[in-house]
mmCIF file of C-alpha atoms in Angstrom:
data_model
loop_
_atom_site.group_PDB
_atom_site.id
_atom_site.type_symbol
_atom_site.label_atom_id
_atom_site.label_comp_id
_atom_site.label_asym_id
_atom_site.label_seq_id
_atom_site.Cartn_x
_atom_site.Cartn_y
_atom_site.Cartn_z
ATOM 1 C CA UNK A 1356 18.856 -4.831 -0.081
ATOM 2 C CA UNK A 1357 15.493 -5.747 -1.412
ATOM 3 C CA UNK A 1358 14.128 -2.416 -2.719
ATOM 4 C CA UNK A 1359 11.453 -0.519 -4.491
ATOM 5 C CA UNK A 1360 13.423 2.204 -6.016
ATOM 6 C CA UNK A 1361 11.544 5.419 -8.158
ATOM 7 C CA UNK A 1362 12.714 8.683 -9.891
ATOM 8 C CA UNK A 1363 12.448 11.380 -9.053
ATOM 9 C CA UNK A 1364 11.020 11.850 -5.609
ATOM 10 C CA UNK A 1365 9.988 15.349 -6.450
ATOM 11 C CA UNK A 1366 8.814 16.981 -9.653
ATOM 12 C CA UNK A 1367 7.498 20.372 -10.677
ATOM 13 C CA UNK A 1368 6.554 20.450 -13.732
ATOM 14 C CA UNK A 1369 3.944 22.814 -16.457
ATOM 15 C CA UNK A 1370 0.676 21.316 -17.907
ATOM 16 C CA UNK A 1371 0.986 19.508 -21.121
ATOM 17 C CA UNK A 1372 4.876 18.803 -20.813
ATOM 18 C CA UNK A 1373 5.127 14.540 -21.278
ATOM 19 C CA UNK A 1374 7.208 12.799 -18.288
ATOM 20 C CA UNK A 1375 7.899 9.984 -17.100
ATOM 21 C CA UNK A 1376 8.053 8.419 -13.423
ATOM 22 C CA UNK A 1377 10.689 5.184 -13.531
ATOM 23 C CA UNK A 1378 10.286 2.222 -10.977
ATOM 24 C CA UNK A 1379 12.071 -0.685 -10.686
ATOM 25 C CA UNK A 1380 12.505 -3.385 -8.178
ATOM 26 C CA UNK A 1381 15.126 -5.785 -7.359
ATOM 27 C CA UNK A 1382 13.279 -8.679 -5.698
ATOM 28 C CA UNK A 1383 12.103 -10.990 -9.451
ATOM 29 C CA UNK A 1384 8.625 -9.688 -8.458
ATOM 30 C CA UNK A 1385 5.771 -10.647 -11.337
ATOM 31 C CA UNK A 1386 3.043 -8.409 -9.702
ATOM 32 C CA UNK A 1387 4.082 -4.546 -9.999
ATOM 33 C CA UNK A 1388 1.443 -1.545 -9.562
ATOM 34 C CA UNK A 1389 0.765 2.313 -9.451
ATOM 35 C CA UNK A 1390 -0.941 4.246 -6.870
ATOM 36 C CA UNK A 1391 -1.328 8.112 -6.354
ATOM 37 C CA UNK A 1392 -3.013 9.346 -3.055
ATOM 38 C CA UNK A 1393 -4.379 12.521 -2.468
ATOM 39 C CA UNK A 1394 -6.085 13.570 0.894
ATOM 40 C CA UNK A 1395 -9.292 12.593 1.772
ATOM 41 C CA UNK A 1396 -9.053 10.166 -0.709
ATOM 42 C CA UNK A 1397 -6.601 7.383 0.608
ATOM 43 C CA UNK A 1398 -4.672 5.340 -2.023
ATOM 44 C CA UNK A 1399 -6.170 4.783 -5.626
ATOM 45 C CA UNK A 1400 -4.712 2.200 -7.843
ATOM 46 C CA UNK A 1401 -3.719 3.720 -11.444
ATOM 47 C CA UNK A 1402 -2.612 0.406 -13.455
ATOM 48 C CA UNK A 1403 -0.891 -2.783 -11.955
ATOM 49 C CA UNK A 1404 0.758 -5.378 -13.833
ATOM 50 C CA UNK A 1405 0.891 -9.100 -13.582
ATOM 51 C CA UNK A 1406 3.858 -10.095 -15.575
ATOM 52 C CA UNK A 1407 6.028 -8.664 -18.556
ATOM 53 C CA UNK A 1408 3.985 -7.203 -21.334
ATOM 54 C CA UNK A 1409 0.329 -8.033 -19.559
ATOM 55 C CA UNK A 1410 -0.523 -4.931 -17.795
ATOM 56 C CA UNK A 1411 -4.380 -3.566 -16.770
ATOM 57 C CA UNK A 1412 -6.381 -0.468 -15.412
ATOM 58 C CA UNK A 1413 -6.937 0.227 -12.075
ATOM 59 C CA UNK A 1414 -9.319 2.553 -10.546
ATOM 60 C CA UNK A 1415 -8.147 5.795 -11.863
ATOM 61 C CA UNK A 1416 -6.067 5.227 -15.132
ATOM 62 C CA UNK A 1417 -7.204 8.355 -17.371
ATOM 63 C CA UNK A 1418 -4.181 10.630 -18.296
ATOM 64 C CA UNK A 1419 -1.707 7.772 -17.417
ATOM 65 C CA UNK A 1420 -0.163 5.036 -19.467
ATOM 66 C CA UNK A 1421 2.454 1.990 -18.698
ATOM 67 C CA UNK A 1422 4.563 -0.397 -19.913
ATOM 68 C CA UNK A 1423 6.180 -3.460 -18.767
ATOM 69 C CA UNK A 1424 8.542 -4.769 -21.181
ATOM 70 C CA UNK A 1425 11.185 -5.765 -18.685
ATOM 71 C CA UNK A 1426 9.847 -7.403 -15.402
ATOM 72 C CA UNK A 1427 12.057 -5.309 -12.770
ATOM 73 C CA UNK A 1428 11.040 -1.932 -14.690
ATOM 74 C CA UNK A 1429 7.778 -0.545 -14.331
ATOM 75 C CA UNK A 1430 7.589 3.401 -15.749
ATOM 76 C CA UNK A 1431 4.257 5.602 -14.903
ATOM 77 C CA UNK A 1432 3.880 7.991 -18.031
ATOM 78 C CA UNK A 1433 2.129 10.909 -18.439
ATOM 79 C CA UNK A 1434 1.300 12.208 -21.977
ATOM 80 C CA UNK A 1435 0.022 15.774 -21.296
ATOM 81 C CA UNK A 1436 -0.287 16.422 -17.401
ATOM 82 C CA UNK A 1437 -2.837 18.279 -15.732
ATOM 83 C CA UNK A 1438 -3.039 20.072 -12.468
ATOM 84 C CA UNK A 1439 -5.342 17.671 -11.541
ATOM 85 C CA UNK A 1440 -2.939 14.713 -11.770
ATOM 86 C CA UNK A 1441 -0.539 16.828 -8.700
ATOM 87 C CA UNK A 1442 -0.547 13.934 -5.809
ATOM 88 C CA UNK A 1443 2.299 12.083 -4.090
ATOM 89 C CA UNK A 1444 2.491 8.498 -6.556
ATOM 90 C CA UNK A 1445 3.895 4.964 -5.228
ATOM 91 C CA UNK A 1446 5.386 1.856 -6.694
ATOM 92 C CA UNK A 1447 4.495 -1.650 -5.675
ATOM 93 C CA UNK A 1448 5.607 -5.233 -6.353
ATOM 94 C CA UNK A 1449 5.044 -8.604 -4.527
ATOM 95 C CA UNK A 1450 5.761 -12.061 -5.583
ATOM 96 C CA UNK A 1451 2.483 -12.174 -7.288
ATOM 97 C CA UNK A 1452 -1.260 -12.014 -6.670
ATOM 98 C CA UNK A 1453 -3.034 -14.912 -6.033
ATOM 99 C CA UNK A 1454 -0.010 -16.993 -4.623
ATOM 100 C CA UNK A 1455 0.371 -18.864 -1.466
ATOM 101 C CA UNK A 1456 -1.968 -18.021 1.291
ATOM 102 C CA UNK A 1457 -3.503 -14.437 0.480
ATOM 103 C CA UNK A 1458 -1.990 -11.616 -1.471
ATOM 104 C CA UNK A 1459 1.618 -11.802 -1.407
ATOM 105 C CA UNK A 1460 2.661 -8.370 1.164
ATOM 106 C CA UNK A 1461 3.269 -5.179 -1.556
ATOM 107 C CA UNK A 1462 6.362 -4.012 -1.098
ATOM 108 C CA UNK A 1463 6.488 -0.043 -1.655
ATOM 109 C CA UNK A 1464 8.446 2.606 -2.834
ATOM 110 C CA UNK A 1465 9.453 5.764 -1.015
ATOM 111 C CA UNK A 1466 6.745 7.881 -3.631
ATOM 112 C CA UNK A 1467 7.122 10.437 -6.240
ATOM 113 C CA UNK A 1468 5.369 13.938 -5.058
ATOM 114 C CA UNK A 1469 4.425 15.267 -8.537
ATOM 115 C CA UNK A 1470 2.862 19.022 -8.819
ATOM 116 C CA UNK A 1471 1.739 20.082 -12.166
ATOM 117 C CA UNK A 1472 1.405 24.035 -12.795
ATOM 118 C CA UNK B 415 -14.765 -5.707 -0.359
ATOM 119 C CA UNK B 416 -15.660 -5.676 3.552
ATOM 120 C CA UNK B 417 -15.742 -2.089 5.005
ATOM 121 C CA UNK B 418 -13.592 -1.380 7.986
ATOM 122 C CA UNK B 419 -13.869 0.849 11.128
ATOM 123 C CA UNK B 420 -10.973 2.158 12.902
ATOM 124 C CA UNK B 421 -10.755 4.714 15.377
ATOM 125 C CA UNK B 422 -9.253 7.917 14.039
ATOM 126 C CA UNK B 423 -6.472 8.580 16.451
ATOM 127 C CA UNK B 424 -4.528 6.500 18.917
ATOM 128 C CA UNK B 425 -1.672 7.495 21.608
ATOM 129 C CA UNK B 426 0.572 5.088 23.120
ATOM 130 C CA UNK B 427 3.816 5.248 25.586
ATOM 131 C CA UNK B 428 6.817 4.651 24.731
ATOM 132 C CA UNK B 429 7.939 0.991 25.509
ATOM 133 C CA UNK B 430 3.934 -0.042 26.223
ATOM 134 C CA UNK B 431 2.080 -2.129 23.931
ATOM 135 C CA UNK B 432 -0.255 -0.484 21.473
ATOM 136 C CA UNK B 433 -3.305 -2.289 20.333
ATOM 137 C CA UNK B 434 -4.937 -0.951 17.189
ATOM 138 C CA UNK B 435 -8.779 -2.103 17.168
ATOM 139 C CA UNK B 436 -10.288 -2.602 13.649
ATOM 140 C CA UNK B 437 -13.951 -3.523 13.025
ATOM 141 C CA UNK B 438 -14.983 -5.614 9.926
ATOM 142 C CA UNK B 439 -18.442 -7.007 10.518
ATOM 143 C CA UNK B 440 -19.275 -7.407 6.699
ATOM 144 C CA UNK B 441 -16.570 -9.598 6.124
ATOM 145 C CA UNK B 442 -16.879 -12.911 4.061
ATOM 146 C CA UNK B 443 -15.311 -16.144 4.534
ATOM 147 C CA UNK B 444 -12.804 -15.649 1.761
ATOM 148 C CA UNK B 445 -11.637 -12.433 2.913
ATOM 149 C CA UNK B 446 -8.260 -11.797 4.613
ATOM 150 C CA UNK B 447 -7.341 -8.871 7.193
ATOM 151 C CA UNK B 448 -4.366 -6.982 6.060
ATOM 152 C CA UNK B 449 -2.361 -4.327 8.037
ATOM 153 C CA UNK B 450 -0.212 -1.786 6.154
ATOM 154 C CA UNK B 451 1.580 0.877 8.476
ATOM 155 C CA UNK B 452 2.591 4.462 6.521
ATOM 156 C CA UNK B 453 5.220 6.229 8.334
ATOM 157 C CA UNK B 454 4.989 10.078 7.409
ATOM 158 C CA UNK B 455 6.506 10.472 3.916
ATOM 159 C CA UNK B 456 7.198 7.366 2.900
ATOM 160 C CA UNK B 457 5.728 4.581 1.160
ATOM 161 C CA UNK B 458 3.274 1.926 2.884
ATOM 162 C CA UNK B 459 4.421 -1.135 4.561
ATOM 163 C CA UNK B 460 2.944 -4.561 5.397
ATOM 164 C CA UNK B 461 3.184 -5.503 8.867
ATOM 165 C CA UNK B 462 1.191 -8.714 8.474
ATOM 166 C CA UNK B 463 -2.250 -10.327 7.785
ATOM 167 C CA UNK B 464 -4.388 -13.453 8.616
ATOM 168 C CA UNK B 465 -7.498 -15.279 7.469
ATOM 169 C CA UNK B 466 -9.180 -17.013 10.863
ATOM 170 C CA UNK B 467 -6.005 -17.973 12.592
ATOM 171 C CA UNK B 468 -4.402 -15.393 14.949
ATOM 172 C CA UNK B 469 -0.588 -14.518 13.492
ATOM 173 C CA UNK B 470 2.617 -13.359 14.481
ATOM 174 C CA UNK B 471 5.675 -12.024 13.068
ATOM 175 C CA UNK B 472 8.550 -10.006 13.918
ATOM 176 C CA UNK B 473 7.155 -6.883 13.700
ATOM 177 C CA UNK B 474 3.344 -7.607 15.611
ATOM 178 C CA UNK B 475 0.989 -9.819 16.602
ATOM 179 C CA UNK B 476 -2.840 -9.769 14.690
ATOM 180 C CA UNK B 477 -5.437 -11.060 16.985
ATOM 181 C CA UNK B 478 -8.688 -12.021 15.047
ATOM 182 C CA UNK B 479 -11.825 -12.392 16.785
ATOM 183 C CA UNK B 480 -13.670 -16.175 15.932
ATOM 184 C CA UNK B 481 -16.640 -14.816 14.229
ATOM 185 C CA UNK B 482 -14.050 -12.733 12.527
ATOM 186 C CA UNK B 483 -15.945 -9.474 12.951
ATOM 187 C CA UNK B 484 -13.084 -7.432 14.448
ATOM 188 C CA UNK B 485 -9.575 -7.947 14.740
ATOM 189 C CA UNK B 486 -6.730 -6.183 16.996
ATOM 190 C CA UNK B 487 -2.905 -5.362 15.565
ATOM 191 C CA UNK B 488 -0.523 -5.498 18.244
ATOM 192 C CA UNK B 489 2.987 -3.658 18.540
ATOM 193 C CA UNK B 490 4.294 -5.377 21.703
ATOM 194 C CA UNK B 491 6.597 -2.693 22.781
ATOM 195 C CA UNK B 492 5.859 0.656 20.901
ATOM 196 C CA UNK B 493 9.142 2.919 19.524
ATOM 197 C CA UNK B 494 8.757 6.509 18.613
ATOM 198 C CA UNK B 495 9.322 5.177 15.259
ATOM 199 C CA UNK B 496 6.412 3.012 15.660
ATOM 200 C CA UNK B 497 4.473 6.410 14.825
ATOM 201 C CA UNK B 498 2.544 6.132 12.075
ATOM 202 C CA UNK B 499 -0.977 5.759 10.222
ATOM 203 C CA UNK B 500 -2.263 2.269 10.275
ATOM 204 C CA UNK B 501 -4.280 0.614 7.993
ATOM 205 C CA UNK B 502 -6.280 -2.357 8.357
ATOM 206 C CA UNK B 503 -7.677 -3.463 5.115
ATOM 207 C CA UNK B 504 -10.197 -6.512 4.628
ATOM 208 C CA UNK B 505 -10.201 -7.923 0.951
ATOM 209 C CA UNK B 506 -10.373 -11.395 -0.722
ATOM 210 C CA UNK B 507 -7.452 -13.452 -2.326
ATOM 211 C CA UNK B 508 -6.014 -11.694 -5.147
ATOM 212 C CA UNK B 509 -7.677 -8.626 -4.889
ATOM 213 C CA UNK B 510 -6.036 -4.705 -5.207
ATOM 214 C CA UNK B 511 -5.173 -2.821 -2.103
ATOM 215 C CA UNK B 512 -7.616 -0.119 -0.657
ATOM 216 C CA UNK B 513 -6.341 1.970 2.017
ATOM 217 C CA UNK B 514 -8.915 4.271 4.108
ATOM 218 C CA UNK B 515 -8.518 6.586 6.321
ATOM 219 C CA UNK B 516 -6.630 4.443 8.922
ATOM 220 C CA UNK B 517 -5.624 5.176 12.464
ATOM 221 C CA UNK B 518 -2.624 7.558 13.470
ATOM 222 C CA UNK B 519 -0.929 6.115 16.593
ATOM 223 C CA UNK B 520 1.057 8.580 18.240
ATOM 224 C CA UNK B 521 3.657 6.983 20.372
ATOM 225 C CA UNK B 522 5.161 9.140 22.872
ATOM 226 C CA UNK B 523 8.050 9.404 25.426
#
């Protein structure tokens, strides 16, 4: 089954204690992303990535990092977390952006709800 | 990116087919209507998007206006399951997603 699969779907968690957030897809997608949404504020892209080993900032990347190195594995990390960084995070990955007619449909994971004492 | 307007809140019977209005007046010729659904707790999904052309798929049909200024997502026979917030989002090719508000449809039996 074509899937966006991430771990863990729930974390609590102290300020200043490193994690990570794993995703990986099974559908050879080039095109993977991370979004956290937080009412009021609808969905906010963090980083996406094109390919392996090309990846780029979204619209809210401070306190976050990435890495791509394989192309079905895309990990959210955060160095130090802050209280501010509690919100519910998804996964993405289409086919690419830019192909065919349009964007190529996102398909998303089931999210991460993160809350950061 | 083209604003959109949709209406906050929708209800729809069960088995009836809801149409989900979305204004984009601003839009430009190389922008594209997208609709995402978001069932409570769970991640987005696409349902289906168009340029000019009206489309269909499985899941709806997207009817889009010719001067392009609006467009209407249709669920030709509405579940419970089919409850949800929609999203209609207008962006050009290649561009990020940004999801607003949206509209909750409430289907009911």
């Amino acid at each position: 089954e074509a899937q966006v699969t991430q771990n863990p779907r729930y974390l609590i968690t102290v300020t200043g204690k490193k994690l990570t957030v794993t995703c990986s897809q099974n559908m050879n997608h080039e095109y993977m992303s991370w979004y956290r949404q937080d009412p009021g504020l609808g969905l906010r892209q963090i980083y996406y990535s094109m390919n392996v080993e090309v990846t780029d900032k979204g619209d809210v990347p401070e306190g976050y990092k990435v890495s791509r190195k394989e192309k079905r594995n895309f990990p959210l990390i955060l160095e130090s977390p802050s209280p501010n960084q509690t919100s519910l995070y998804f996964c993405a990955s289409s086919l690419g952006r830019g192909f065919g007619i349009g964007n190529q449909p996102q398909h998303f994971g089931d999210g991460t709800r993160l809350s950061i004492l | 990116d083209a604003k959109t307007t949709q209406p906050p809140s929708m209800d729809c019977a069960e088995g009836r087919a809801a149409n989900l209005p979305c204004n984009h007046s601003t839009i430009s010729g190389n922008e594209y209507v997208y609709w995402y659904r978001q069932i409570h707790s769970q991640g987005p999904q696409y349902i289906i998007h168009g340029l000019k052309n009206n489309e269909t798929n499985e899941m709806a049909s997207l009817i889009i206006t010719e001067d392009r200024k609006s467009s209407t997502l249709i669920l030709p026979h509405a579940t419970l399951r089919d409850t949800a917030v929609y999203y209609c989002i207008v962006l050009p090719w290649g561009n990020k997603l940004v999801f607003g508000a949206g509209t909750i449809l409430r289907v009911k039996s």
